[in-house]
PDB file of C-alpha atoms in Angstrom:
ATOM      1  CA  PHE A   1      82.573 109.347  95.673  1.00 46.00           C
ATOM      2  CA  VAL A   2      82.316 105.670  94.827  1.00 53.00           C
ATOM      3  CA  CYS A   3      79.170 103.668  95.573  1.00 59.00           C
ATOM      4  CA  VAL A   4      79.967 100.068  96.446  1.00 63.00           C
ATOM      5  CA  ASP A   5      77.074  97.750  97.180  1.00 70.00           C
ATOM      6  CA  THR A   6      75.985  94.310  96.039  1.00 74.00           C
ATOM      7  CA  ASN A   7      72.777  95.915  94.757  1.00 78.00           C
ATOM      8  CA  ASP A   8      74.865  97.925  92.285  1.00 75.00           C
ATOM      9  CA  ILE A   9      76.190  94.794  90.567  1.00 75.00           C
ATOM     10  CA  PRO A  10      74.313  94.104  87.310  1.00 78.00           C
ATOM     11  CA  GLU A  11      72.907  90.716  86.423  1.00 82.00           C
ATOM     12  CA  ILE A  12      74.182  91.158  82.867  1.00 85.00           C
ATOM     13  CA  ALA A  13      76.733  93.526  81.336  1.00 84.00           C
ATOM     14  CA  VAL A  14      76.467  94.183  77.596  1.00 90.00           C
ATOM     15  CA  VAL A  15      79.926  95.121  76.280  1.00 92.00           C
ATOM     16  CA  ASP A  16      79.344  96.275  72.702  1.00 95.00           C
ATOM     17  CA  PRO A  17      82.134  98.270  71.013  1.00 95.00           C
ATOM     18  CA  ASP A  18      79.687  99.610  68.419  1.00 94.00           C
ATOM     19  CA  MET A  19      77.864 101.448  71.211  1.00 94.00           C
ATOM     20  CA  MET A  20      81.133 103.191  72.111  1.00 94.00           C
ATOM     21  CA  ALA A  21      81.772 104.527  68.605  1.00 94.00           C
ATOM     22  CA  SER A  22      80.040 107.833  69.342  1.00 95.00           C
ATOM     23  CA  MET A  23      82.318 108.639  72.298  1.00 95.00           C
ATOM     24  CA  PRO A  24      84.408 111.805  71.769  1.00 96.00           C
ATOM     25  CA  LYS A  25      88.182 111.416  71.546  1.00 96.00           C
ATOM     26  CA  GLY A  26      88.791 113.045  74.937  1.00 95.00           C
ATOM     27  CA  LEU A  27      86.329 110.782  76.721  1.00 95.00           C
ATOM     28  CA  THR A  28      87.761 107.720  74.986  1.00 97.00           C
ATOM     29  CA  ALA A  29      91.300 108.680  76.030  1.00 97.00           C
ATOM     30  CA  ALA A  30      90.319 109.409  79.639  1.00 95.00           C
ATOM     31  CA  THR A  31      88.294 106.244  80.163  1.00 96.00           C
ATOM     32  CA  GLY A  32      90.971 104.201  78.410  1.00 97.00           C
ATOM     33  CA  MET A  33      93.723 105.485  80.691  1.00 96.00           C
ATOM     34  CA  ASP A  34      91.482 104.833  83.682  1.00 96.00           C
ATOM     35  CA  ALA A  35      91.167 101.231  82.525  1.00 97.00           C
ATOM     36  CA  LEU A  36      94.949 100.988  82.115  1.00 97.00           C
ATOM     37  CA  THR A  37      95.367 102.341  85.651  1.00 96.00           C
ATOM     38  CA  HIS A  38      92.916  99.689  86.888  1.00 95.00           C
ATOM     39  CA  ALA A  39      95.024  96.977  85.281  1.00 96.00           C
ATOM     40  CA  ILE A  40      98.426  98.292  86.400  1.00 96.00           C
ATOM     41  CA  GLU A  41      97.434  99.104  89.989  1.00 93.00           C
ATOM     42  CA  GLY A  42      95.590  95.799  90.267  1.00 93.00           C
ATOM     43  CA  TYR A  43      98.717  93.983  89.092  1.00 95.00           C
ATOM     44  CA  ILE A  44     101.088  95.612  91.599  1.00 92.00           C
ATOM     45  CA  THR A  45      98.789  95.691  94.645  1.00 89.00           C
ATOM     46  CA  LYS A  46      99.733  93.443  97.551  1.00 84.00           C
ATOM     47  CA  GLY A  47      96.406  91.661  97.180  1.00 85.00           C
ATOM     48  CA  HIS A  48      97.258  90.301  93.731  1.00 90.00           C
ATOM     49  CA  CYS A  49      97.065  86.586  92.973  1.00 91.00           C
ATOM     50  CA  VAL A  50      97.755  84.287  90.031  1.00 92.00           C
ATOM     51  CA  ILE A  51      94.234  84.632  88.663  1.00 92.00           C
ATOM     52  CA  SER A  52      94.127  88.431  88.955  1.00 92.00           C
ATOM     53  CA  ASP A  53      97.598  88.640  87.372  1.00 94.00           C
ATOM     54  CA  MET A  54      96.264  86.789  84.323  1.00 95.00           C
ATOM     55  CA  PHE A  55      93.440  89.279  83.905  1.00 95.00           C
ATOM     56  CA  HIS A  56      95.576  92.348  84.502  1.00 96.00           C
ATOM     57  CA  LEU A  57      98.447  91.473  82.181  1.00 97.00           C
ATOM     58  CA  GLU A  58      96.083  90.621  79.339  1.00 97.00           C
ATOM     59  CA  ALA A  59      94.157  93.846  79.977  1.00 97.00           C
ATOM     60  CA  ILE A  60      97.416  95.850  79.860  1.00 97.00           C
ATOM     61  CA  ARG A  61      98.340  94.166  76.576  1.00 97.00           C
ATOM     62  CA  LEU A  62      94.943  94.821  74.989  1.00 97.00           C
ATOM     63  CA  ILE A  63      94.663  98.414  76.182  1.00 98.00           C
ATOM     64  CA  SER A  64      98.224  99.334  75.193  1.00 97.00           C
ATOM     65  CA  ARG A  65      97.757  98.113  71.634  1.00 97.00           C
ATOM     66  CA  SER A  66      94.145  99.329  71.248  1.00 97.00           C
ATOM     67  CA  LEU A  67      93.735 102.722  72.961  1.00 97.00           C
ATOM     68  CA  ARG A  68      95.391 104.811  70.253  1.00 97.00           C
ATOM     69  CA  GLY A  69      93.137 103.199  67.670  1.00 97.00           C
ATOM     70  CA  ALA A  70      90.053 103.609  69.832  1.00 97.00           C
ATOM     71  CA  VAL A  71      90.753 107.344  70.133  1.00 97.00           C
ATOM     72  CA  GLN A  72      90.863 107.418  66.317  1.00 97.00           C
ATOM     73  CA  ASN A  73      87.633 105.389  66.329  1.00 97.00           C
ATOM     74  CA  THR A  74      88.950 102.381  64.435  1.00 97.00           C
ATOM     75  CA  PRO A  75      86.820  99.211  64.796  1.00 96.00           C
ATOM     76  CA  GLU A  76      89.852  97.230  65.959  1.00 97.00           C
ATOM     77  CA  GLY A  77      90.709  99.828  68.589  1.00 97.00           C
ATOM     78  CA  ARG A  78      87.143  99.984  69.894  1.00 97.00           C
ATOM     79  CA  GLU A  79      86.890  96.200  70.092  1.00 97.00           C
ATOM     80  CA  GLY A  80      90.235  95.815  71.860  1.00 97.00           C
ATOM     81  CA  MET A  81      89.408  98.526  74.393  1.00 97.00           C
ATOM     82  CA  ALA A  82      85.957  97.096  75.093  1.00 96.00           C
ATOM     83  CA  LEU A  83      87.508  93.758  75.942  1.00 96.00           C
ATOM     84  CA  GLY A  84      90.547  95.195  77.739  1.00 97.00           C
ATOM     85  CA  GLN A  85      88.593  97.444  80.093  1.00 96.00           C
ATOM     86  CA  TYR A  86      86.211  94.588  80.923  1.00 95.00           C
ATOM     87  CA  ILE A  87      89.031  92.158  81.710  1.00 95.00           C
ATOM     88  CA  ALA A  88      90.739  94.794  83.878  1.00 95.00           C
ATOM     89  CA  GLY A  89      87.515  95.089  85.875  1.00 92.00           C
ATOM     90  CA  MET A  90      87.416  91.327  86.397  1.00 91.00           C
ATOM     91  CA  GLY A  91      90.844  91.598  87.985  1.00 92.00           C
ATOM     92  CA  PHE A  92      90.847  94.707  90.154  1.00 91.00           C
ATOM     93  CA  SER A  93      87.348  94.186  91.515  1.00 86.00           C
ATOM     94  CA  ASN A  94      88.771  91.197  93.372  1.00 87.00           C
ATOM     95  CA  VAL A  95      92.090  92.610  94.604  1.00 86.00           C
ATOM     96  CA  GLY A  96      91.716  96.391  94.857  1.00 84.00           C
ATOM     97  CA  LEU A  97      93.674  99.346  93.492  1.00 85.00           C
ATOM     98  CA  GLY A  98      96.226 101.790  94.920  1.00 84.00           C
ATOM     99  CA  ILE A  99      97.400 105.293  95.713  1.00 82.00           C
ATOM    100  CA  VAL A 100      96.846 106.635  92.176  1.00 88.00           C
ATOM    101  CA  HIS A 101      93.108 106.103  92.457  1.00 85.00           C
ATOM    102  CA  SER A 102      93.093 107.456  96.005  1.00 78.00           C
ATOM    103  CA  MET A 103      94.618 110.718  94.826  1.00 80.00           C
ATOM    104  CA  ALA A 104      92.633 110.911  91.583  1.00 84.00           C
ATOM    105  CA  HIS A 105      89.306 110.808  93.406  1.00 79.00           C
ATOM    106  CA  GLY A 106      90.216 113.946  95.347  1.00 76.00           C
ATOM    107  CA  LEU A 107      91.104 115.856  92.185  1.00 78.00           C
ATOM    108  CA  SER A 108      87.860 114.890  90.499  1.00 79.00           C
ATOM    109  CA  ALA A 109      85.810 115.838  93.547  1.00 75.00           C
ATOM    110  CA  LEU A 110      87.433 119.255  93.889  1.00 76.00           C
ATOM    111  CA  TYR A 111      87.963 120.345  90.282  1.00 78.00           C
ATOM    112  CA  ASP A 112      85.648 118.132  88.209  1.00 79.00           C
ATOM    113  CA  THR A 113      88.773 116.780  86.542  1.00 84.00           C
ATOM    114  CA  PRO A 114      87.691 113.720  84.529  1.00 88.00           C
ATOM    115  CA  HIS A 115      88.625 110.706  86.602  1.00 91.00           C
ATOM    116  CA  GLY A 116      90.616 109.066  83.821  1.00 93.00           C
ATOM    117  CA  VAL A 117      92.577 112.258  83.180  1.00 93.00           C
ATOM    118  CA  ALA A 118      93.464 112.496  86.878  1.00 91.00           C
ATOM    119  CA  CYS A 119      94.537 108.840  86.917  1.00 94.00           C
ATOM    120  CA  ALA A 120      96.640 109.229  83.781  1.00 95.00           C
ATOM    121  CA  ILE A 121      98.476 112.296  85.101  1.00 93.00           C
ATOM    122  CA  ILE A 122      99.219 110.740  88.494  1.00 92.00           C
ATOM    123  CA  LEU A 123     100.002 107.186  87.299  1.00 95.00           C
ATOM    124  CA  PRO A 124     103.666 107.727  86.286  1.00 94.00           C
ATOM    125  CA  THR A 125     104.431 109.453  89.598  1.00 91.00           C
ATOM    126  CA  GLY A 126     102.557 106.741  91.489  1.00 91.00           C
ATOM    127  CA  LEU A 127     104.636 104.105  89.722  1.00 93.00           C
ATOM    128  CA  GLU A 128     107.856 105.908  90.651  1.00 91.00           C
ATOM    129  CA  TYR A 129     106.647 106.167  94.245  1.00 86.00           C
ATOM    130  CA  ASN A 130     105.803 102.448  94.430  1.00 87.00           C
ATOM    131  CA  LYS A 131     108.968 101.299  92.674  1.00 89.00           C
ATOM    132  CA  PRO A 132     110.870 100.363  95.875  1.00 86.00           C
ATOM    133  CA  ALA A 133     108.036  98.052  96.908  1.00 84.00           C
ATOM    134  CA  ALA A 134     106.694  96.770  93.583  1.00 88.00           C
ATOM    135  CA  GLY A 135     109.310  97.623  90.962  1.00 86.00           C
ATOM    136  CA  ALA A 136     110.193  93.975  90.374  1.00 90.00           C
ATOM    137  CA  ARG A 137     106.749  93.510  88.823  1.00 93.00           C
ATOM    138  CA  TYR A 138     107.142  96.386  86.355  1.00 95.00           C
ATOM    139  CA  ARG A 139     109.042  94.268  83.812  1.00 96.00           C
ATOM    140  CA  ALA A 140     105.932  92.169  83.106  1.00 96.00           C
ATOM    141  CA  ILE A 141     103.875  95.349  82.704  1.00 97.00           C
ATOM    142  CA  GLY A 142     106.390  96.780  80.239  1.00 97.00           C
ATOM    143  CA  LYS A 143     106.496  93.518  78.320  1.00 96.00           C
ATOM    144  CA  ALA A 144     102.692  93.519  78.073  1.00 97.00           C
ATOM    145  CA  MET A 145     102.885  97.105  76.803  1.00 96.00           C
ATOM    146  CA  GLY A 146     105.299  96.054  74.059  1.00 96.00           C
ATOM    147  CA  VAL A 147     108.479  97.707  75.351  1.00 96.00           C
ATOM    148  CA  GLU A 148     111.232  96.500  73.012  1.00 95.00           C
ATOM    149  CA  GLY A 149     114.262  94.756  74.492  1.00 95.00           C
ATOM    150  CA  ILE A 150     112.865  94.754  78.011  1.00 95.00           C
ATOM    151  CA  ASP A 151     113.940  91.148  78.677  1.00 93.00           C
ATOM    152  CA  ALA A 152     117.593  92.165  78.355  1.00 95.00           C
ATOM    153  CA  MET A 153     117.306  95.162  80.690  1.00 95.00           C
ATOM    154  CA  SER A 154     118.231  95.321  84.362  1.00 93.00           C
ATOM    155  CA  ASP A 155     115.334  95.512  86.806  1.00 92.00           C
ATOM    156  CA  GLU A 156     115.866  99.248  87.250  1.00 93.00           C
ATOM    157  CA  ALA A 157     116.061  99.920  83.523  1.00 95.00           C
ATOM    158  CA  ALA A 158     113.003  97.774  82.876  1.00 95.00           C
ATOM    159  CA  ALA A 159     111.033  99.686  85.497  1.00 95.00           C
ATOM    160  CA  ASP A 160     112.107 103.027  84.017  1.00 95.00           C
ATOM    161  CA  ALA A 161     111.187 101.868  80.520  1.00 96.00           C
ATOM    162  CA  THR A 162     107.770 100.780  81.749  1.00 97.00           C
ATOM    163  CA  VAL A 163     107.060 104.164  83.325  1.00 96.00           C
ATOM    164  CA  ALA A 164     108.230 105.839  80.110  1.00 96.00           C
ATOM    165  CA  ALA A 165     105.841 103.663  78.077  1.00 97.00           C
ATOM    166  CA  VAL A 166     102.944 104.716  80.300  1.00 97.00           C
ATOM    167  CA  LYS A 167     103.864 108.374  79.835  1.00 96.00           C
ATOM    168  CA  GLN A 168     104.140 107.946  76.071  1.00 97.00           C
ATOM    169  CA  LEU A 169     100.732 106.267  75.725  1.00 97.00           C
ATOM    170  CA  SER A 170      99.140 109.002  77.798  1.00 96.00           C
ATOM    171  CA  ALA A 171     100.771 111.703  75.673  1.00 96.00           C
ATOM    172  CA  ASP A 172      99.811 109.950  72.435  1.00 97.00           C
ATOM    173  CA  VAL A 173      96.112 110.091  73.326  1.00 96.00           C
ATOM    174  CA  GLY A 174      96.245 113.738  74.364  1.00 95.00           C
ATOM    175  CA  ILE A 175      96.329 113.590  78.171  1.00 93.00           C
ATOM    176  CA  PRO A 176      98.177 116.486  79.914  1.00 91.00           C
ATOM    177  CA  ALA A 177     101.550 115.554  81.383  1.00 88.00           C
ATOM    178  CA  ASP A 178     101.044 117.245  84.772  1.00 85.00           C
ATOM    179  CA  LEU A 179      98.603 119.143  86.974  1.00 81.00           C
ATOM    180  CA  LYS A 180      99.657 122.635  85.922  1.00 82.00           C
ATOM    181  CA  GLY A 181      96.493 124.607  85.356  1.00 79.00           C
ATOM    182  CA  ILE A 182      94.451 122.124  87.434  1.00 80.00           C
ATOM    183  CA  LEU A 183      95.812 121.985  90.980  1.00 77.00           C
ATOM    184  CA  LYS A 184      95.675 125.171  93.070  1.00 78.00           C
ATOM    185  CA  GLU A 185      98.322 125.754  95.737  1.00 75.00           C
ATOM    186  CA  GLU A 186      95.736 126.693  98.357  1.00 73.00           C
ATOM    187  CA  ASP A 187      94.031 123.315  97.938  1.00 73.00           C
ATOM    188  CA  VAL A 188      97.099 121.125  98.580  1.00 72.00           C
ATOM    189  CA  ALA A 189      96.455 120.741 102.335  1.00 70.00           C
ATOM    190  CA  PHE A 190      92.810 119.861 101.716  1.00 67.00           C
ATOM    191  CA  LEU A 191      93.721 117.225  99.134  1.00 67.00           C
ATOM    192  CA  LYS A 192      96.319 115.703 101.458  1.00 63.00           C
ATOM    193  CA  ASN A 193      93.707 115.313 104.188  1.00 61.00           C
ATOM    194  CA  PHE A 194      91.151 114.019 101.676  1.00 57.00           C
ATOM    195  CA  LEU A 195      93.592 111.287 100.706  1.00 55.00           C
ATOM    196  CA  LEU A 196      94.165 110.287 104.330  1.00 52.00           C
ATOM    197  CA  CYS A 197      90.565 110.353 105.575  1.00 49.00           C
ATOM    198  CA  SER A 198      88.510 107.351 104.531  1.00 43.00           C
ATOM    199  CA  GLY A 199      88.283 103.722 105.643  1.00 40.00           C
ATOM    200  CA  SER A 200      89.429 102.203 108.929  1.00 34.00           C
ATOM    201  CA  LEU A 201      92.981 102.172 110.275  1.00 37.00           C
ATOM    202  CA  LYS A 202      92.007  99.586 112.899  1.00 39.00           C
ATOM    203  CA  GLU A 203      91.078  97.104 110.202  1.00 39.00           C
ATOM    204  CA  ILE A 204      94.321  97.628 108.331  1.00 37.00           C
ATOM    205  CA  ALA A 205      96.530  97.489 111.421  1.00 36.00           C
ATOM    206  CA  GLY A 206      94.884  94.229 112.434  1.00 39.00           C
ATOM    207  CA  LEU A 207      95.144  92.785 108.949  1.00 36.00           C
ATOM    208  CA  TYR A 208      98.887  93.440 108.725  1.00 36.00           C
ATOM    209  CA  GLY A 209      99.626  92.578 112.361  1.00 39.00           C
ATOM    210  CA  VAL A 210     101.018  95.976 113.311  1.00 37.00           C
ATOM    211  CA  THR A 211     100.201  98.397 116.101  1.00 40.00           C
ATOM    212  CA  TYR A 212      98.620 101.749 115.351  1.00 36.00           C
ATOM    213  CA  PRO A 213     101.256 103.796 113.575  1.00 40.00           C
ATOM    214  CA  THR A 214     102.250 106.849 115.562  1.00 32.00           C
ATOM    215  CA  VAL A 215     103.409 108.643 112.482  1.00 33.00           C
ATOM    216  CA  ARG A 216     101.893 109.777 109.209  1.00 40.00           C
ATOM    217  CA  LEU A 217     103.496 110.143 105.811  1.00 42.00           C
ATOM    218  CA  ARG A 218     103.468 113.737 104.685  1.00 38.00           C
ATOM    219  CA  LEU A 219     102.221 113.930 101.118  1.00 44.00           C
ATOM    220  CA  ASP A 220     102.963 117.618 100.560  1.00 46.00           C
ATOM    221  CA  ARG A 221     106.083 117.059  98.484  1.00 48.00           C
ATOM    222  CA  LEU A 222     104.544 114.215  96.500  1.00 48.00           C
ATOM    223  CA  ILE A 223     101.575 116.368  95.489  1.00 50.00           C
ATOM    224  CA  GLN A 224     103.906 119.266  94.715  1.00 51.00           C
ATOM    225  CA  LYS A 225     106.088 117.077  92.517  1.00 53.00           C
ATOM    226  CA  ILE A 226     103.030 115.804  90.646  1.00 52.00           C
ATOM    227  CA  LYS A 227     101.870 119.385  90.173  1.00 52.00           C
ATOM    228  CA  LEU A 228     105.202 120.442  88.723  1.00 54.00           C
ATOM    229  CA  GLY A 229     105.712 117.259  86.739  1.00 57.00           C
ATOM    230  CA  GLU A 230     108.987 116.578  88.542  1.00 56.00           C
ATOM    231  CA  ASP A 231     110.731 113.223  88.753  1.00 53.00           C
ATOM    232  CA  THR A 232     110.119 111.389  92.034  1.00 48.00           C
ATOM    233  CA  ALA A 233     112.387 108.392  91.434  1.00 47.00           C
ATOM    234  CA  ALA A 234     115.186 109.663  93.690  1.00 46.00           C
ATOM    235  CA  ASP A 235     112.858 110.319  96.619  1.00 42.00           C
ATOM    236  CA  PRO A 236     110.610 107.236  96.963  1.00 39.00           C
ATOM    237  CA  TYR A 237     109.261 107.893 100.448  1.00 37.00           C
ATOM    238  CA  ILE A 238     108.565 111.597  99.843  1.00 36.00           C
ATOM    239  CA  GLY A 239     108.596 113.904 102.755  1.00 33.00           C
ATOM    240  CA  LEU A 240     108.605 113.640 106.501  1.00 29.00           C
ATOM    241  CA  ILE A 241     106.573 111.343 108.660  1.00 31.00           C
ATOM    242  CA  LYS A 242     104.183 113.029 111.062  1.00 31.00           C
ATOM    243  CA  ARG A 243     102.096 112.060 114.045  1.00 30.00           C
ATOM    244  CA  LEU A 244      98.998 109.998 113.292  1.00 32.00           C
ATOM    245  CA  THR A 245      96.203 109.687 115.846  1.00 28.00           C
ATOM    246  CA  VAL A 246      94.265 106.512 116.525  1.00 32.00           C
ATOM    247  CA  ASN A 247      91.063 108.214 115.435  1.00 34.00           C
ATOM    248  CA  GLU A 248      92.400 109.076 111.971  1.00 40.00           C
ATOM    249  CA  LYS A 249      90.841 107.051 109.165  1.00 44.00           C
ATOM    250  CA  LEU A 250      92.496 105.897 105.970  1.00 43.00           C
ATOM    251  CA  ASP A 251      91.382 103.972 102.951  1.00 45.00           C
ATOM    252  CA  PHE A 252      92.786 100.468 102.454  1.00 45.00           C
ATOM    253  CA  ASP A 253      95.499 101.188  99.906  1.00 48.00           C
ATOM    254  CA  THR A 254      96.688 104.425 101.511  1.00 53.00           C
ATOM    255  CA  ALA A 255      97.044 102.614 104.844  1.00 48.00           C
ATOM    256  CA  LYS A 256      99.235  99.980 103.200  1.00 49.00           C
ATOM    257  CA  VAL A 257     101.493 102.695 101.781  1.00 54.00           C
ATOM    258  CA  LEU A 258     101.744 104.415 105.159  1.00 54.00           C
ATOM    259  CA  ILE A 259     102.511 101.206 107.036  1.00 50.00           C
ATOM    260  CA  SER A 260     105.176 100.311 104.465  1.00 56.00           C
ATOM    261  CA  ALA A 261     106.758 103.753 104.799  1.00 52.00           C
ATOM    262  CA  TYR A 262     106.575 103.562 108.590  1.00 48.00           C
ATOM    263  CA  LYS A 263     108.402 100.220 108.638  1.00 49.00           C
ATOM    264  CA  LYS A 264     111.024 101.537 106.211  1.00 53.00           C
ATOM    265  CA  ALA A 265     111.565 104.663 108.299  1.00 47.00           C
ATOM    266  CA  LYS A 266     112.064 102.594 111.445  1.00 46.00           C
ATOM    267  CA  GLU A 267     114.633 100.424 109.655  1.00 53.00           C
ATOM    268  CA  GLU A 268     116.594 103.477 108.575  1.00 45.00           C
ATOM    269  CA  LEU A 269     116.715 105.104 112.053  1.00 40.00           C
TER     270      LEU A 269
END
């Protein structure tokens, strides 16, 4: 779980790339992809602002050009990653994250999967899932990642190229492409409930000016697709919508996804 308290915030943070030089390659790759997920999710969250966008885009640029080198323990790679991960933290700590982190926490809790590995595996699927709502912002992410010719692409092509760039970086630093060998079929229901059971729905409903949703997004197919490494682009809202009780609790970002899906479902009826 995540401890969040003002007493946890340090007076001073020493960010020294030389101190990171002894990190193994796997740990460097995992923590680096976690930092990239911080920057990307922080950039596409509804809470983003001009200032957070500045931090997140620069963090994406630094991490994308530095992580491969950091895994190989080059001084330039270590320095770029030290700065990139720090800048990403300056952004997302003010605007929040998204569904990728919500799902990654459950995997780490259940299987001891390194958090950054879980984030890296889920991130491409999370980006596909969020494309209908946030896809217009993917072009800037891809540009920051150095995707060639992205300015001349259509919005859809630019979004696809951005997701492909994320997948390629993850593969280049040795992260598995999917959850095969990690996720167990018998745990899917537990993980779905884990994802949907933290925070306060009342707070979210009030914040967005909606009544308590009477339905809940089923995440079975989404988790299954992640497990199998299948493409989710053609099925952005994944699955049926089920009954949700007033007493059910959700974390902030999951609630936003559910409310968005609920509104979309109502529009399509």
